[in-house]
């Protein structure tokens, strides 16, 4: 079975490669935007802004499973580059779907809590009405709709507040700021579920295994949108506090900085963010028989992974 991983240099893509589970399940081709890979190993070129080249790559590799971890994720920049964000997060996803529908391939694709407006106060079910409040969310919603319309078999996995030991993320920003400052001001009125990439990789592989074992009727039930986030929720301030406590306990930080809770209004950004990003993940757990633990468990795991190994 040929498997194609797109976006292999991103937080999630890199975690897939480091985990190794895709390569255990088939002949894996990893693709990046420019053909260079974080570990210096060779990679295919897949720039999602180039429709023809993407189509040629799919024709050449003939994947049975396409894992799309590539995305335009610059939430603030998307406000001034919406056409490019929509090309990568919307049109390209539709093209993957169209190819997959014709060739009977499965598309595993990731979407976001930003497809919702954040006005809720209970976890969003998968079928809650979407209403993005920014360009990034609109571009990701365009991808969801294009994939659904393509007729391809798909697992559309919405996740949120993603972090890893590598890449650009809140946890790494907090650790850097903590080493530089005595006091950090953090937004305390946005709610979500911090989700580490190890959890996303393991849960995706569990879902893929179920898919591969399933008969056509079971596949029809699995086909569609699922919420793949850690359980429980917090605010950015709560997440920062937990990061500092874990990092101090494991010797990554010498001292805790003071964390000052602030409102979203006190931290203006080009893109508006949803105030409520908590997704109901019970359907994923039931459908795939895979338990999604509390977000603090993932944090503990990632902090331990960041502690330098002593011989
Ligand atoms: P990253 O930003 O870490 O990685 C995205 C990857 O996509 C990068 O490697 C980037 O390439 C690549 N990429 C960007 N543009 C193109 C392009 N034109 N062609 C090919 N590749 C491109 O994202 P994550 O790993 O965090 O996100 C994984 C998925 O999860 C995405 O679908 C994202 O929308 C979703 N998600 C992420 C959240 C988060 O908090 N990060 C929250 C909710 C959902 P390069 O390395 O060259 O820049």
PDB file of N, CA and C and ligand atoms in Angstrom, residues 7 9-12 33 46-49 69-71 73 88 110-113 136 140 159-162, ligand 1:
ATOM      1  N   UNK A   7       3.225  17.802   3.727  1.00  0.00           N
ATOM      2  CA  UNK A   7       3.532  18.720   4.829  1.00  0.00           C
ATOM      3  C   UNK A   7       4.454  18.108   5.868  1.00  0.00           C
ATOM      4  N   UNK A   9       7.347  18.676   6.919  1.00  0.00           N
ATOM      5  CA  UNK A   9       8.193  19.517   7.779  1.00  0.00           C
ATOM      6  C   UNK A   9       7.416  20.273   8.843  1.00  0.00           C
ATOM      7  N   UNK A  10       6.114  20.167   8.845  1.00  0.00           N
ATOM      8  CA  UNK A  10       5.308  20.900   9.822  1.00  0.00           C
ATOM      9  C   UNK A  10       5.335  20.191  11.174  1.00  0.00           C
ATOM     10  N   UNK A  11       4.689  20.792  12.166  1.00  0.00           N
ATOM     11  CA  UNK A  11       4.631  20.178  13.506  1.00  0.00           C
ATOM     12  C   UNK A  11       4.112  18.743  13.417  1.00  0.00           C
ATOM     13  N   UNK A  12       2.961  18.604  12.758  1.00  0.00           N
ATOM     14  CA  UNK A  12       2.311  17.300  12.697  1.00  0.00           C
ATOM     15  C   UNK A  12       3.044  16.354  11.740  1.00  0.00           C
ATOM     16  N   UNK A  33       7.060  21.212   0.873  1.00  0.00           N
ATOM     17  CA  UNK A  33       6.808  22.278  -0.089  1.00  0.00           C
ATOM     18  C   UNK A  33       7.939  22.383  -1.120  1.00  0.00           C
ATOM     19  N   UNK A  46       5.921  18.753  -2.977  1.00  0.00           N
ATOM     20  CA  UNK A  46       4.474  18.961  -3.162  1.00  0.00           C
ATOM     21  C   UNK A  46       4.134  20.340  -2.637  1.00  0.00           C
ATOM     22  N   UNK A  47       4.051  21.289  -3.548  1.00  0.00           N
ATOM     23  CA  UNK A  47       3.625  22.643  -3.192  1.00  0.00           C
ATOM     24  C   UNK A  47       2.136  22.738  -3.501  1.00  0.00           C
ATOM     25  N   UNK A  48       1.344  22.861  -2.445  1.00  0.00           N
ATOM     26  CA  UNK A  48      -0.117  22.830  -2.627  1.00  0.00           C
ATOM     27  C   UNK A  48      -0.656  24.055  -3.365  1.00  0.00           C
ATOM     28  N   UNK A  49       0.201  25.038  -3.598  1.00  0.00           N
ATOM     29  CA  UNK A  49      -0.273  26.179  -4.391  1.00  0.00           C
ATOM     30  C   UNK A  49      -0.159  25.885  -5.894  1.00  0.00           C
ATOM     31  N   UNK A  69      -0.996  16.755   6.045  1.00  0.00           N
ATOM     32  CA  UNK A  69      -0.607  17.574   7.209  1.00  0.00           C
ATOM     33  C   UNK A  69      -0.104  18.946   6.767  1.00  0.00           C
ATOM     34  N   UNK A  70      -0.199  19.244   5.475  1.00  0.00           N
ATOM     35  CA  UNK A  70       0.231  20.561   4.970  1.00  0.00           C
ATOM     36  C   UNK A  70      -0.923  21.542   5.080  1.00  0.00           C
ATOM     37  N   UNK A  71      -0.595  22.765   5.404  1.00  0.00           N
ATOM     38  CA  UNK A  71      -1.639  23.800   5.465  1.00  0.00           C
ATOM     39  C   UNK A  71      -0.983  25.165   5.550  1.00  0.00           C
ATOM     40  N   UNK A  73      -0.949  28.016   7.748  1.00  0.00           N
ATOM     41  CA  UNK A  73      -1.383  28.127   9.153  1.00  0.00           C
ATOM     42  C   UNK A  73      -1.094  29.500   9.782  1.00  0.00           C
ATOM     43  N   UNK A  88      -4.367  27.042  -0.817  1.00  0.00           N
ATOM     44  CA  UNK A  88      -3.668  25.916  -0.157  1.00  0.00           C
ATOM     45  C   UNK A  88      -4.637  25.110   0.726  1.00  0.00           C
ATOM     46  N   UNK A 110      -6.751  17.335   7.999  1.00  0.00           N
ATOM     47  CA  UNK A 110      -6.914  17.993   9.294  1.00  0.00           C
ATOM     48  C   UNK A 110      -7.570  19.357   9.130  1.00  0.00           C
ATOM     49  N   UNK A 111      -8.526  19.630   9.978  1.00  0.00           N
ATOM     50  CA  UNK A 111      -9.121  20.958  10.000  1.00  0.00           C
ATOM     51  C   UNK A 111      -9.065  21.508  11.424  1.00  0.00           C
ATOM     52  N   UNK A 112      -9.840  22.507  11.693  1.00  0.00           N
ATOM     53  CA  UNK A 112      -9.581  23.338  12.878  1.00  0.00           C
ATOM     54  C   UNK A 112     -10.848  23.795  13.603  1.00  0.00           C
ATOM     55  N   UNK A 113     -10.685  24.102  14.886  1.00  0.00           N
ATOM     56  CA  UNK A 113     -11.726  24.751  15.679  1.00  0.00           C
ATOM     57  C   UNK A 113     -12.098  26.119  15.095  1.00  0.00           C
ATOM     58  N   UNK A 136      -8.336  32.638   7.913  1.00  0.00           N
ATOM     59  CA  UNK A 136      -7.798  31.272   8.057  1.00  0.00           C
ATOM     60  C   UNK A 136      -8.940  30.276   8.231  1.00  0.00           C
ATOM     61  N   UNK A 140      -9.977  27.155   5.762  1.00  0.00           N
ATOM     62  CA  UNK A 140     -10.041  25.751   6.210  1.00  0.00           C
ATOM     63  C   UNK A 140     -11.446  25.189   5.983  1.00  0.00           C
ATOM     64  N   UNK A 159      -8.845  19.461  14.680  1.00  0.00           N
ATOM     65  CA  UNK A 159      -8.090  19.501  15.915  1.00  0.00           C
ATOM     66  C   UNK A 159      -7.942  20.950  16.363  1.00  0.00           C
ATOM     67  N   UNK A 160      -7.178  21.201  17.436  1.00  0.00           N
ATOM     68  CA  UNK A 160      -7.107  22.562  17.981  1.00  0.00           C
ATOM     69  C   UNK A 160      -5.872  22.712  18.868  1.00  0.00           C
ATOM     70  N   UNK A 161      -5.396  23.934  18.991  1.00  0.00           N
ATOM     71  CA  UNK A 161      -4.336  24.303  19.939  1.00  0.00           C
ATOM     72  C   UNK A 161      -3.176  23.290  19.888  1.00  0.00           C
ATOM     73  N   UNK A 162      -2.664  23.085  18.677  1.00  0.00           N
ATOM     74  CA  UNK A 162      -1.676  22.019  18.420  1.00  0.00           C
ATOM     75  C   UNK A 162      -0.271  22.457  18.852  1.00  0.00           C
TER      76      UNK A 162
HETATM   77  P1  LIG B   1       2.519  23.763  10.628  1.00  0.00           P
HETATM   78  O1  LIG B   1       2.348  25.198  10.283  1.00  0.00           O
HETATM   79  O2  LIG B   1       3.481  23.373  11.678  1.00  0.00           O
HETATM   80  O3  LIG B   1       2.879  22.947   9.330  1.00  0.00           O
HETATM   81  C1  LIG B   1       2.246  23.179   8.113  1.00  0.00           C
HETATM   82  C2  LIG B   1       3.125  22.650   7.027  1.00  0.00           C
HETATM   83  O4  LIG B   1       2.463  22.941   5.794  1.00  0.00           O
HETATM   84  C3  LIG B   1       4.516  23.317   6.982  1.00  0.00           C
HETATM   85  O5  LIG B   1       5.516  22.348   6.935  1.00  0.00           O
HETATM   86  C4  LIG B   1       4.461  24.137   5.706  1.00  0.00           C
HETATM   87  O6  LIG B   1       5.642  24.112   4.942  1.00  0.00           O
HETATM   88  C5  LIG B   1       3.429  23.363   4.896  1.00  0.00           C
HETATM   89  N1  LIG B   1       2.918  24.216   3.851  1.00  0.00           N
HETATM   90  C6  LIG B   1       2.526  25.515   3.904  1.00  0.00           C
HETATM   91  N2  LIG B   1       2.208  25.943   2.682  1.00  0.00           N
HETATM   92  C7  LIG B   1       2.410  24.909   1.826  1.00  0.00           C
HETATM   93  C8  LIG B   1       2.277  24.719   0.449  1.00  0.00           C
HETATM   94  N3  LIG B   1       1.897  25.719  -0.361  1.00  0.00           N
HETATM   95  N4  LIG B   1       2.568  23.515  -0.083  1.00  0.00           N
HETATM   96  C9  LIG B   1       2.978  22.502   0.694  1.00  0.00           C
HETATM   97  N5  LIG B   1       3.147  22.616   2.013  1.00  0.00           N
HETATM   98  C10 LIG B   1       2.860  23.803   2.576  1.00  0.00           C
HETATM   99  O7  LIG B   1       1.048  23.218  10.957  1.00  0.00           O
HETATM  100  P2  LIG B   1       0.593  22.083  11.987  1.00  0.00           P
HETATM  101  O8  LIG B   1       1.449  20.887  11.827  1.00  0.00           O
HETATM  102  O9  LIG B   1       0.442  22.720  13.325  1.00  0.00           O
HETATM  103  O10 LIG B   1      -0.886  21.806  11.459  1.00  0.00           O
HETATM  104  C11 LIG B   1      -1.297  20.544  10.953  1.00  0.00           C
HETATM  105  C12 LIG B   1      -2.775  20.623  10.603  1.00  0.00           C
HETATM  106  O11 LIG B   1      -3.525  20.918  11.785  1.00  0.00           O
HETATM  107  C13 LIG B   1      -3.138  21.722   9.613  1.00  0.00           C
HETATM  108  O12 LIG B   1      -4.153  21.255   8.768  1.00  0.00           O
HETATM  109  C14 LIG B   1      -3.674  22.835  10.469  1.00  0.00           C
HETATM  110  O13 LIG B   1      -4.574  23.653   9.752  1.00  0.00           O
HETATM  111  C15 LIG B   1      -4.362  22.036  11.553  1.00  0.00           C
HETATM  112  N6  LIG B   1      -4.511  22.746  12.808  1.00  0.00           N
HETATM  113  C16 LIG B   1      -3.427  23.312  13.421  1.00  0.00           C
HETATM  114  C17 LIG B   1      -3.572  24.000  14.599  1.00  0.00           C
HETATM  115  C18 LIG B   1      -2.416  24.627  15.298  1.00  0.00           C
HETATM  116  O14 LIG B   1      -2.599  25.120  16.430  1.00  0.00           O
HETATM  117  N7  LIG B   1      -1.210  24.624  14.743  1.00  0.00           N
HETATM  118  C19 LIG B   1      -4.892  24.134  15.239  1.00  0.00           C
HETATM  119  C20 LIG B   1      -5.960  23.477  14.516  1.00  0.00           C
HETATM  120  C21 LIG B   1      -5.752  22.805  13.359  1.00  0.00           C
HETATM  121  P3  LIG B   1       6.982  24.900   5.368  1.00  0.00           P
HETATM  122  O15 LIG B   1       7.573  24.067   6.456  1.00  0.00           O
HETATM  123  O16 LIG B   1       7.765  24.881   4.097  1.00  0.00           O
HETATM  124  O17 LIG B   1       6.525  26.258   5.798  1.00  0.00           O
END
